[in-house]
PDB file of C-alpha atoms in Angstrom:
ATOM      1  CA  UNK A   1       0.000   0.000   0.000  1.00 41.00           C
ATOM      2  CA  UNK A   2       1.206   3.515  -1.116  1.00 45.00           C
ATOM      3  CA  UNK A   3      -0.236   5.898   1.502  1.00 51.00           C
ATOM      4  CA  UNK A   4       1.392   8.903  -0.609  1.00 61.00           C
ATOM      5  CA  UNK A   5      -1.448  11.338   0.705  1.00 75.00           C
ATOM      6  CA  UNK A   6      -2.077  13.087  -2.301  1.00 71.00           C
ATOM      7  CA  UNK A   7      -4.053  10.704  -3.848  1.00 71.00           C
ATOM      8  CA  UNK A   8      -5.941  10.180  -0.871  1.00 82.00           C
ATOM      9  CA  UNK A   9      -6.719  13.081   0.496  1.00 89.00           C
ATOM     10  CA  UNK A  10     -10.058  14.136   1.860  1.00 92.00           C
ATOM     11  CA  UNK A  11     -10.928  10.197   1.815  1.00 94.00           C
ATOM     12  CA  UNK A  12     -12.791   8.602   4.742  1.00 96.00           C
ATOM     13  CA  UNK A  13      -9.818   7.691   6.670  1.00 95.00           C
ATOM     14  CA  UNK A  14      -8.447  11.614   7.114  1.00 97.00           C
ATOM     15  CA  UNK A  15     -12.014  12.430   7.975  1.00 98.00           C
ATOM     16  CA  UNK A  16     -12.000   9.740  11.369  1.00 98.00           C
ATOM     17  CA  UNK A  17      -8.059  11.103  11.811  1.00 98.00           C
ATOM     18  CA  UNK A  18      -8.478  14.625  11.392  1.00 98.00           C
ATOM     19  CA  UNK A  19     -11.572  13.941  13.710  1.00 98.00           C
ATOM     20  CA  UNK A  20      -9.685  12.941  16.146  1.00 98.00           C
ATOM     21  CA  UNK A  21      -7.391  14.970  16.222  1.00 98.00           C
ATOM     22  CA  UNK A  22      -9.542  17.939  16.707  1.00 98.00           C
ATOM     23  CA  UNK A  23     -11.305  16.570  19.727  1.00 98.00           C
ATOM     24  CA  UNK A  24      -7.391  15.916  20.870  1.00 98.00           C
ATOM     25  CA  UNK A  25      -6.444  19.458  20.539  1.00 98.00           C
ATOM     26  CA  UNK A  26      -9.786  21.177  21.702  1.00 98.00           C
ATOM     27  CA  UNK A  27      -8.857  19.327  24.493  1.00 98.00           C
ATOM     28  CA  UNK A  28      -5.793  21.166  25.392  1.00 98.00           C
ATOM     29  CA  UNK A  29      -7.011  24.291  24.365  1.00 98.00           C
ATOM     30  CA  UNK A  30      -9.593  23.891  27.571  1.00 97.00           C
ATOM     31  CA  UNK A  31      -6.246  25.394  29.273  1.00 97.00           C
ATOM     32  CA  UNK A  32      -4.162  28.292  29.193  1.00 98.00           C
ATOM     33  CA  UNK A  33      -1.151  26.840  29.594  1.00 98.00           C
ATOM     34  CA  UNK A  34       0.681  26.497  26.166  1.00 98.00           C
ATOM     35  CA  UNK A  35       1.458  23.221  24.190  1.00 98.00           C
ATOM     36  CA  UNK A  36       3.357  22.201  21.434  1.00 97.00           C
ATOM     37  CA  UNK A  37       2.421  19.597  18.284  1.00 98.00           C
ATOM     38  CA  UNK A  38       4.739  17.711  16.565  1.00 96.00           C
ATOM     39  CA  UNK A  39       3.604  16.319  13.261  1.00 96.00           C
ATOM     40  CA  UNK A  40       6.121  13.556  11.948  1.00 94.00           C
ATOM     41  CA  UNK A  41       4.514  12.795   8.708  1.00 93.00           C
ATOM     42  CA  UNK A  42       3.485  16.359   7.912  1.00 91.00           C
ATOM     43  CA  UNK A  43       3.167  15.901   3.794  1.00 89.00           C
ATOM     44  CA  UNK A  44       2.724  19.066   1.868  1.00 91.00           C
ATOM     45  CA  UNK A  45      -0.268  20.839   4.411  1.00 90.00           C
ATOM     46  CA  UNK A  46      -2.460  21.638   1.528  1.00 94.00           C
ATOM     47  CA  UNK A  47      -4.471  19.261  -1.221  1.00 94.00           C
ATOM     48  CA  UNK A  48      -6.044  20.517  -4.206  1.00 92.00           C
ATOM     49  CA  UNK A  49      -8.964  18.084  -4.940  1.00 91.00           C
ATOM     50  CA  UNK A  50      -8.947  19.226  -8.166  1.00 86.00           C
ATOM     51  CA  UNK A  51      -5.257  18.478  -8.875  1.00 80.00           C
ATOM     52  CA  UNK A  52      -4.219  15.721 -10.521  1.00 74.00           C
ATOM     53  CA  UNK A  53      -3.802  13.071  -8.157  1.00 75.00           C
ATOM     54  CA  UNK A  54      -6.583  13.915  -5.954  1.00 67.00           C
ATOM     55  CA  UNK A  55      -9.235  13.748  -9.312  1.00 70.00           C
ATOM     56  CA  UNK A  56      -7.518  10.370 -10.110  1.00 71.00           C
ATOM     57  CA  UNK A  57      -8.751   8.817  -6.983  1.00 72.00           C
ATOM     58  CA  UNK A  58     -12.211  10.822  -6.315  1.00 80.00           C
ATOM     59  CA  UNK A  59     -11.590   9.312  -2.943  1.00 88.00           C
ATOM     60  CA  UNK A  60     -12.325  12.720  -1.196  1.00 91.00           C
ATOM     61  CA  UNK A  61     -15.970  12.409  -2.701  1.00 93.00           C
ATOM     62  CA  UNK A  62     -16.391   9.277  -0.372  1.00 93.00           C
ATOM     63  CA  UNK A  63     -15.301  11.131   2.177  1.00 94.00           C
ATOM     64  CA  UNK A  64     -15.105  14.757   3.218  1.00 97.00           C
ATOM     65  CA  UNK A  65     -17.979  15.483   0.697  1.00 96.00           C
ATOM     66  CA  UNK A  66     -20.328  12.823   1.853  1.00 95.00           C
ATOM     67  CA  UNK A  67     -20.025  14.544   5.463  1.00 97.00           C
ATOM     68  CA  UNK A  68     -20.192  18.379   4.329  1.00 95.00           C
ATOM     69  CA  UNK A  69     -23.543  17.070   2.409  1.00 95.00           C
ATOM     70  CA  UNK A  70     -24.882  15.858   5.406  1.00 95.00           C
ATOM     71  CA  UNK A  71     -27.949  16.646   7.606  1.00 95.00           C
ATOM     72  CA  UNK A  72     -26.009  16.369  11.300  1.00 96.00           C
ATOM     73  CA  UNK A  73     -27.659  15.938  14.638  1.00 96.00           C
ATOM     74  CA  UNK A  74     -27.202  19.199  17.147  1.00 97.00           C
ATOM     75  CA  UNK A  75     -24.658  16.946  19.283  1.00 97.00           C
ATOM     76  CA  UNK A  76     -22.496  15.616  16.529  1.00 97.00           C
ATOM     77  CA  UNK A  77     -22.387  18.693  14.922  1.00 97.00           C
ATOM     78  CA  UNK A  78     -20.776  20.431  17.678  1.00 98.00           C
ATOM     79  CA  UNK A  79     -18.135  18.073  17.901  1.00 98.00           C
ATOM     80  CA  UNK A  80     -17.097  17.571  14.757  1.00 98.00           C
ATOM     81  CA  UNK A  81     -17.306  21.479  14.280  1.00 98.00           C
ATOM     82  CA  UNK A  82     -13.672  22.378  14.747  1.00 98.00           C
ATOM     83  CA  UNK A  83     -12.792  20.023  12.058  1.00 98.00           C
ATOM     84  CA  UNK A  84     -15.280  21.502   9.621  1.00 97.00           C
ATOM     85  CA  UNK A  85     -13.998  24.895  10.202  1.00 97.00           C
ATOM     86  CA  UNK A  86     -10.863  23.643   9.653  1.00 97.00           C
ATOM     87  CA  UNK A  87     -11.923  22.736   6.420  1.00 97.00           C
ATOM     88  CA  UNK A  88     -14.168  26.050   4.988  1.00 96.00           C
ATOM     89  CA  UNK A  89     -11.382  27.985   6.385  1.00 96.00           C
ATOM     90  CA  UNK A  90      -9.179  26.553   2.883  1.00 96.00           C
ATOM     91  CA  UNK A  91     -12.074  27.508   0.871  1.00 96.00           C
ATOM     92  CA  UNK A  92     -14.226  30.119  -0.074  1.00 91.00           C
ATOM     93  CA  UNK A  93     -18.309  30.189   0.608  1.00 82.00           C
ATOM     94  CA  UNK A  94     -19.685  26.937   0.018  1.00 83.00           C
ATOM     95  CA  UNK A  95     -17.027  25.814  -2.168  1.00 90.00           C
ATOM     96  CA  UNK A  96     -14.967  22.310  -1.394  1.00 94.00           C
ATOM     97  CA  UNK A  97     -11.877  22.373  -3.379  1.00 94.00           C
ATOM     98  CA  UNK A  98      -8.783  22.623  -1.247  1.00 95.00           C
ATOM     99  CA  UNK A  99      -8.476  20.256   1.896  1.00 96.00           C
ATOM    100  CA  UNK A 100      -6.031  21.304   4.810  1.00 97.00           C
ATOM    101  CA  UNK A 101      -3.680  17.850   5.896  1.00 95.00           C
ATOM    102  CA  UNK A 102      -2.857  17.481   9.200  1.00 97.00           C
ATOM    103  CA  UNK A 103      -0.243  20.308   9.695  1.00 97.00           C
ATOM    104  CA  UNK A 104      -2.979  22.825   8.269  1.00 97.00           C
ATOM    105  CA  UNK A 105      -5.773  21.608  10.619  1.00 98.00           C
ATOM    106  CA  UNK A 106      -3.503  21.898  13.715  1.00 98.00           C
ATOM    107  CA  UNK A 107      -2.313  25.172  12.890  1.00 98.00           C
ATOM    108  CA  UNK A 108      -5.812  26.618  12.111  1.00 97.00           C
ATOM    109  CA  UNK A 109      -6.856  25.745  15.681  1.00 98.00           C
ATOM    110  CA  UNK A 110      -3.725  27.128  17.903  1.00 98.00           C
ATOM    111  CA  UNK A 111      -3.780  29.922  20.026  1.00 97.00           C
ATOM    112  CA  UNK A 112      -1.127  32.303  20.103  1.00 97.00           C
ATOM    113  CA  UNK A 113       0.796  30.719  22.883  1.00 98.00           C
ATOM    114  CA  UNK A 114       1.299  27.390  20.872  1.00 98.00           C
ATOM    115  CA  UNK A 115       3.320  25.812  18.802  1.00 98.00           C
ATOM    116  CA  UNK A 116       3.277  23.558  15.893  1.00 97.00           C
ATOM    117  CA  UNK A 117       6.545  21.412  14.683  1.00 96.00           C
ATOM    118  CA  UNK A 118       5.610  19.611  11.342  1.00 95.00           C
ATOM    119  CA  UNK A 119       8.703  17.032  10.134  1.00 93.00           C
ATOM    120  CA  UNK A 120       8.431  15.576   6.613  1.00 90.00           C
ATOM    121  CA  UNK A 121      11.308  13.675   4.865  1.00 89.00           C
ATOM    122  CA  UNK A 122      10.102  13.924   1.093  1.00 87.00           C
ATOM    123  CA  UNK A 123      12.822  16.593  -0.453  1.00 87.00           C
ATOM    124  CA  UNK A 124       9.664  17.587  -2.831  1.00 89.00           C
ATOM    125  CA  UNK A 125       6.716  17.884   0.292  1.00 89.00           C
ATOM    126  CA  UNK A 126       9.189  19.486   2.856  1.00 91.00           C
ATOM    127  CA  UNK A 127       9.838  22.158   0.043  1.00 93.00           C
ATOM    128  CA  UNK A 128       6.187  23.020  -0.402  1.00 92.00           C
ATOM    129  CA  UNK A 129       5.788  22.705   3.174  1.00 93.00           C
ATOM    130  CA  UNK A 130       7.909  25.619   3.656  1.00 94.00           C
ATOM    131  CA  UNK A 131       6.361  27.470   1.270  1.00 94.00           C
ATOM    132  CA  UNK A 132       2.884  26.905   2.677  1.00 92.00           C
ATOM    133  CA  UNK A 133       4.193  27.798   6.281  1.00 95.00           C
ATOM    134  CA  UNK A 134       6.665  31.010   5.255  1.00 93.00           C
ATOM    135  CA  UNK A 135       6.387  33.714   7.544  1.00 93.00           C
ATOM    136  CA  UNK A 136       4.760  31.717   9.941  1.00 95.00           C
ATOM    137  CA  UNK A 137       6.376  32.095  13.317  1.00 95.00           C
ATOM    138  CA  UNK A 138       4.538  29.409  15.240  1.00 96.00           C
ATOM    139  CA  UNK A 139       5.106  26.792  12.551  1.00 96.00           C
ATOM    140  CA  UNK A 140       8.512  25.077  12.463  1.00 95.00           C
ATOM    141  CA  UNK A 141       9.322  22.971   9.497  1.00 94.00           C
ATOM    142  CA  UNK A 142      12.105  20.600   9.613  1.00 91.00           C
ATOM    143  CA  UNK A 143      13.634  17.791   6.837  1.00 92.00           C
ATOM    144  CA  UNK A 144      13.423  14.878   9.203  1.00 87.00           C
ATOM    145  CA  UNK A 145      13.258  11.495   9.295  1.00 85.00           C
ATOM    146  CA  UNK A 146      10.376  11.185  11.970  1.00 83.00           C
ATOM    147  CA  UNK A 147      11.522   7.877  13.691  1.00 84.00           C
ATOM    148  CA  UNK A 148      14.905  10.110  14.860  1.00 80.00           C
ATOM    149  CA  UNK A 149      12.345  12.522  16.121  1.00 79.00           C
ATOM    150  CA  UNK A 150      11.624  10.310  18.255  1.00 83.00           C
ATOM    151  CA  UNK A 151      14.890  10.737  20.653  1.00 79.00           C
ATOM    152  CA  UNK A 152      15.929  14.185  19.556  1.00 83.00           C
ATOM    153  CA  UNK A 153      12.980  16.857  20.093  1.00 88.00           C
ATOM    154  CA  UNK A 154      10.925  15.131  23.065  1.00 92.00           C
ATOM    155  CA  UNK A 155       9.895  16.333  25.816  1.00 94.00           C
ATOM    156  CA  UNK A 156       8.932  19.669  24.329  1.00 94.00           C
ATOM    157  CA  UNK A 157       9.756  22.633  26.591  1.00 94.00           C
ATOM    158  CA  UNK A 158       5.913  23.618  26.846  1.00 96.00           C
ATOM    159  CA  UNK A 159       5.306  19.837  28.672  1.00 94.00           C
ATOM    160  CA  UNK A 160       1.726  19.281  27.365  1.00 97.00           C
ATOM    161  CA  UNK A 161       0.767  18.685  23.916  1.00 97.00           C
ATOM    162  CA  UNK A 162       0.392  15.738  20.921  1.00 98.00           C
ATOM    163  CA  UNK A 163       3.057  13.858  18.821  1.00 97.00           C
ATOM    164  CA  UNK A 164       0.716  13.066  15.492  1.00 97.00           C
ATOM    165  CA  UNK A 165       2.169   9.610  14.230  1.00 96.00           C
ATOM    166  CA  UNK A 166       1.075   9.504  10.757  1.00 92.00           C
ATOM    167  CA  UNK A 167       3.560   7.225   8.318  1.00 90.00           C
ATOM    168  CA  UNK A 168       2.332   6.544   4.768  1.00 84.00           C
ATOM    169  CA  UNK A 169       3.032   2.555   4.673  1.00 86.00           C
ATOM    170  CA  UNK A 170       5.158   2.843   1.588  1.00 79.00           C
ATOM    171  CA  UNK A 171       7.544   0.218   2.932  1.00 81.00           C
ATOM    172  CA  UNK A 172       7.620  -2.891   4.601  1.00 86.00           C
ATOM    173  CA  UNK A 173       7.845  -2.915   8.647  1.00 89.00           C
ATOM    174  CA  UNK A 174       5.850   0.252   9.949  1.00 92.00           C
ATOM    175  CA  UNK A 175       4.038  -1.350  12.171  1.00 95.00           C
ATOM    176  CA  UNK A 176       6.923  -2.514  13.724  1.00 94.00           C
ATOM    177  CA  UNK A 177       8.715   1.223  13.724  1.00 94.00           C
ATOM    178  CA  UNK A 178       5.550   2.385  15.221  1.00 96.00           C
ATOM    179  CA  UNK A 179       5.605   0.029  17.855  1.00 96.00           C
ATOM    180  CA  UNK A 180       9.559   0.976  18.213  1.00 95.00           C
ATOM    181  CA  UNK A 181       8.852   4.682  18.228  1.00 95.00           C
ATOM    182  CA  UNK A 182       6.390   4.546  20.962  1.00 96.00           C
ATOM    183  CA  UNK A 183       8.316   2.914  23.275  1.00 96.00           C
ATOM    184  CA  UNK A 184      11.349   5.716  22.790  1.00 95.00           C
ATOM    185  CA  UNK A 185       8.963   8.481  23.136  1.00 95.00           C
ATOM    186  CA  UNK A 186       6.739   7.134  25.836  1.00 96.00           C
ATOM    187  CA  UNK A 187      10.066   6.924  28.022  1.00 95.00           C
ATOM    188  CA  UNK A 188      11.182   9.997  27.022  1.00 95.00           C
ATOM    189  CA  UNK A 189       7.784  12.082  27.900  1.00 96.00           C
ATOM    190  CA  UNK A 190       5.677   9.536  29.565  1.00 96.00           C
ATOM    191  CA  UNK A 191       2.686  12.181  29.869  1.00 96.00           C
ATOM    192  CA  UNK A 192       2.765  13.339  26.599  1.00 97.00           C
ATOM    193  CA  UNK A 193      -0.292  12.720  24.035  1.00 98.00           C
ATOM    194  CA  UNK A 194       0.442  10.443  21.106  1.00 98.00           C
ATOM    195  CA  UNK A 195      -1.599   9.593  18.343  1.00 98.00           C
ATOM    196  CA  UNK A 196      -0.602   6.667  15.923  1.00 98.00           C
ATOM    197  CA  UNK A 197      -2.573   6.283  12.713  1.00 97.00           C
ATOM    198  CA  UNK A 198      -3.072   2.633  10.493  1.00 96.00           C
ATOM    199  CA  UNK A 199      -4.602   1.785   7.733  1.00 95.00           C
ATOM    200  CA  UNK A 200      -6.720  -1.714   8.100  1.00 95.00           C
ATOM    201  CA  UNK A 201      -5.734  -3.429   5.226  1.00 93.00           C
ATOM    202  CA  UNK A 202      -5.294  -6.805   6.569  1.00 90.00           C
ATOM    203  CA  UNK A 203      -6.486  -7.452   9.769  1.00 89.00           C
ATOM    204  CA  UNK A 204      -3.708  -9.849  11.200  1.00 92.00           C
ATOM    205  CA  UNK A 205      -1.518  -7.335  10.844  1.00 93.00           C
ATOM    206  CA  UNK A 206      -3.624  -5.422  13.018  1.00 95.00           C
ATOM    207  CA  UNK A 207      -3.999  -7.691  15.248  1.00 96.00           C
ATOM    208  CA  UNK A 208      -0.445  -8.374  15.672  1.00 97.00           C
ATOM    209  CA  UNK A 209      -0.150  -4.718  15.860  1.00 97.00           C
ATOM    210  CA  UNK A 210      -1.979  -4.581  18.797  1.00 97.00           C
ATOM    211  CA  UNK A 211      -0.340  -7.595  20.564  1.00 98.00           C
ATOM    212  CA  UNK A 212       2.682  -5.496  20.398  1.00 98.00           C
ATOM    213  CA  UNK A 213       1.467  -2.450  21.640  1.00 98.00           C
ATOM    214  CA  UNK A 214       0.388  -4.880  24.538  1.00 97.00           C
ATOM    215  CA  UNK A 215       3.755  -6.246  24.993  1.00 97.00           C
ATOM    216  CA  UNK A 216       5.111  -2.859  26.020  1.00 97.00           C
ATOM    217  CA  UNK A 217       3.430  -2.798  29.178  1.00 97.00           C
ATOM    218  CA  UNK A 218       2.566   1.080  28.252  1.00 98.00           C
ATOM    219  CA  UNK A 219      -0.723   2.152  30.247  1.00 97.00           C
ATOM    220  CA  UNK A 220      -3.741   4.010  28.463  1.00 98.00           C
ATOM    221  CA  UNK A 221      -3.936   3.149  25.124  1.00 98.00           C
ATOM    222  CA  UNK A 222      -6.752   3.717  23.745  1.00 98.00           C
ATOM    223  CA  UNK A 223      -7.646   2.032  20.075  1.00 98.00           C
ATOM    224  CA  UNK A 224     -10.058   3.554  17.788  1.00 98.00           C
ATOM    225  CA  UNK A 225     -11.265   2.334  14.233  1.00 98.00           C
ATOM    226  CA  UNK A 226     -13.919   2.292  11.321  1.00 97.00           C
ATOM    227  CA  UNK A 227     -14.416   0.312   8.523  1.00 96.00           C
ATOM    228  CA  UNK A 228     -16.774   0.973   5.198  1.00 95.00           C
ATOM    229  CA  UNK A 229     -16.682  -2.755   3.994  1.00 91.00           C
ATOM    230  CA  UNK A 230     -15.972  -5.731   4.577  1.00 88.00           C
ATOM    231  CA  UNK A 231     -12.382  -7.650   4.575  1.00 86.00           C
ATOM    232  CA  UNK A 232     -11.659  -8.623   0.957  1.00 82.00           C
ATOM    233  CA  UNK A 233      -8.702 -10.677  -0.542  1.00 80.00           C
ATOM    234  CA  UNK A 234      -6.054  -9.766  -2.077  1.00 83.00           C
ATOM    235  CA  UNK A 235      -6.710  -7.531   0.527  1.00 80.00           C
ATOM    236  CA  UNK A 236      -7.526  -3.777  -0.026  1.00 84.00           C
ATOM    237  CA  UNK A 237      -7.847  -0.574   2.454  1.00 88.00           C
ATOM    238  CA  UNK A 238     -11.512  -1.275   4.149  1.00 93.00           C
ATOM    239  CA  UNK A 239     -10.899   0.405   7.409  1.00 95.00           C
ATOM    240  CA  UNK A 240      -9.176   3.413   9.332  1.00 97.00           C
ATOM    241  CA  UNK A 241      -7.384   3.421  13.238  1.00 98.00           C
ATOM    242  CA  UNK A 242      -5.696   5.287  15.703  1.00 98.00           C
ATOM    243  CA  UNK A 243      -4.051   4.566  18.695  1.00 98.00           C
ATOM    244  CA  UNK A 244      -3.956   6.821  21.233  1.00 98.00           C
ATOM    245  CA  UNK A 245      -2.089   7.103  24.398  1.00 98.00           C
ATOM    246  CA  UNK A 246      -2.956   9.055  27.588  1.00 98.00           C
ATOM    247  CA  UNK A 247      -6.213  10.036  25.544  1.00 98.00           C
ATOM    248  CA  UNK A 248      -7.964  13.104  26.969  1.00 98.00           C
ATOM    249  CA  UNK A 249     -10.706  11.643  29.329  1.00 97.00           C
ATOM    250  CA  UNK A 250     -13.991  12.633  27.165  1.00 98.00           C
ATOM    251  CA  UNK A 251     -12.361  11.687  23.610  1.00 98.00           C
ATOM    252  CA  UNK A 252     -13.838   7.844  24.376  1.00 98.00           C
ATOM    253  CA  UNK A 253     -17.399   8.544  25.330  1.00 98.00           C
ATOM    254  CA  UNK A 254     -16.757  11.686  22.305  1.00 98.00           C
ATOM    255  CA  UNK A 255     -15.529   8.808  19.867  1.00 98.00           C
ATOM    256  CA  UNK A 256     -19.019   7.042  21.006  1.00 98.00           C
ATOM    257  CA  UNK A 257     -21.417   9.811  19.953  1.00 98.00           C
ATOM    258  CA  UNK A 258     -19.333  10.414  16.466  1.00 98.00           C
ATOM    259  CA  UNK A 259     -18.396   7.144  15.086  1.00 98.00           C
ATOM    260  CA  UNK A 260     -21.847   5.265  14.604  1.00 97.00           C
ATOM    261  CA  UNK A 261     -22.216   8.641  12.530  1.00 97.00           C
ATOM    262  CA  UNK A 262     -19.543   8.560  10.431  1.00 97.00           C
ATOM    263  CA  UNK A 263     -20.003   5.092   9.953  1.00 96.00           C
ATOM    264  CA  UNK A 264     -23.538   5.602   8.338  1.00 95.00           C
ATOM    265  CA  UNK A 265     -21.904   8.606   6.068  1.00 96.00           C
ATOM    266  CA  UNK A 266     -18.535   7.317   5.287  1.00 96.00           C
ATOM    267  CA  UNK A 267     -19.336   3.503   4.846  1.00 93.00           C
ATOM    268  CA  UNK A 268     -20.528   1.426   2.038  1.00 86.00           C
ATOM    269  CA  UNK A 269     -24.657   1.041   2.577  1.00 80.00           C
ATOM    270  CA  UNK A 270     -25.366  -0.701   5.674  1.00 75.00           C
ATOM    271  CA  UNK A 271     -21.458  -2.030   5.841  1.00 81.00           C
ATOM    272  CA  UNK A 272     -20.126   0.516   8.435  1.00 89.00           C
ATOM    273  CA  UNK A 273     -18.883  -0.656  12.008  1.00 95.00           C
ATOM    274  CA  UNK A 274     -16.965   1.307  14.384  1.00 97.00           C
ATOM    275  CA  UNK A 275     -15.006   0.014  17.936  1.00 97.00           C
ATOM    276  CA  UNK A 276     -13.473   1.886  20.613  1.00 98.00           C
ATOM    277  CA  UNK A 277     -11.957   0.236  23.520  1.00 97.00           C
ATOM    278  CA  UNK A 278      -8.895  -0.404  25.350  1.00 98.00           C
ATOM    279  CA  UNK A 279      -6.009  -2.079  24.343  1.00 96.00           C
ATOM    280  CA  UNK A 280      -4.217  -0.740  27.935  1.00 94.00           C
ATOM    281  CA  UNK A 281      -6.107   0.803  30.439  1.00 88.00           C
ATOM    282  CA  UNK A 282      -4.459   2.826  34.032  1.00 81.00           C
TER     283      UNK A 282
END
């Protein structure tokens, strides 16, 4: 699988991220005290779904445009607000043509006091990176490989915030670097907020995923995931999942009111299911 995020952009599995990540940071925003993200797969920030690669997918019709289209109840609509914004703020009136990546998203929700440190490795991405950040004093954007991130910029000097764990799967063995990763960072900044995306492709590798996560004997890890269809062989992207450790205590019972949604917009008809539970708890 070739997560290069172009061609996926705006699909169903940035809208349960990019969810999620929103509830994350309006989280910390509920206090003053300042706090830093660090985004180690950062791509470019910005996807025209008109471009090339987006229009050669459509995915983003299956996804961001199913949920703009839709008729939200009060209570889900307040929650998945921030993300939404995020969203119109890239475009003008009712138009959908631009969608804001992770990096974009994060910065259009900090405060003045934060801080947003987005890492990509692609020569090409980091370049328009920079140019989509220039001038931007609370954005730092650094050519990085994210796995040395890892033991180099943690803890951050504000002590609160998110590390967004976000790899595209273009070779062999992320799970296990994931897996790797945590452990590192967890030791280095034990109450830190991390956030690991995965694609569910094929679900013993999820499953041994999660076995390993277990193994490391880290605490509150929380495991969230949708799928539109069912398992197919060969096997093909059918579902969506983050981890996240030392979750903010409303994002389950959040992930709850939102997901049986999402699952009805995103999924094919009738095929949606949703999970949240814990693969660690205290």
């Amino acid at each position: 699988m070739n997560y290069r995020h172009a061609f996926h952009a705006g699909n169903f599995a940035d809208v349960v991220k990019h969810t999620i990540l929103t509830r994350i940071l309006a989280y910390l925003m509920r206090k003053d005290a300042p706090f830093r993200v660090i985004d180690t797969h950062a791509g470019v920030g910005l996807y025209d779904l008109y471009g090339d690669q987006a229009e050669r997918t459509g995915e983003w019709q299956d996804g961001i445009l199913r949920l703009v289209e839709s008729d939200l109840a009060p209570n889900v609509s307040e929650l998945l607000s921030p993300y939404l914004e995020a969203v119109r703020a890239q475009n003008e009136a009712d138009e959908l043509r631009y969608y804001p990546g992770s990096p974009f998203i994060t910065r259009h929700m900090l405060r003045q006091q934060d801080r947003l440190m987005a890492l990509e490795l692609h020569p090409k991405d980091v370049e328009a990176l920079r140019e989509n950040f220039a001038g931007d004093f609370q954005t730092r954007v650094t050519h990085l490989n994210a796995w040395a991130a890892m033991g180099t910029h943690l803890p951050p000097k504000e002590k609160r915030g998110l590390v967004l764990v976000d790899p595209p799967f273009e070779e062999k063995g992320e799970f296990s670097r994931m897996v790797q990763s945590l452990e590192k960072a967890h030791k280095r900044w034990p109450g830190g907020i991390f956030a690991y995306w995965y694609p569910i492709k094929d679900p013993e590798d999820v499953d041994a995923y999660v076995a390993a996560l277990e193994a490391t004997g880290i605490r509150k890890i929380l495991r969230i995931e949708l799928t539109i269809r069912a398992p197919s062989f060969p096997p093909r992207l059918h579902g969506t999942g983050m981890i996240v450790v030392n979750p903010p205590y409303v994002l389950e019972e959040e992930m709850r009111t939102v997901l049986p949604v999402l699952a009805d917009v995103l999924a094919d008809e009738g095929r949606g299911r949703w999970s949240v539970d814990w693969v660690a708890g205290e």
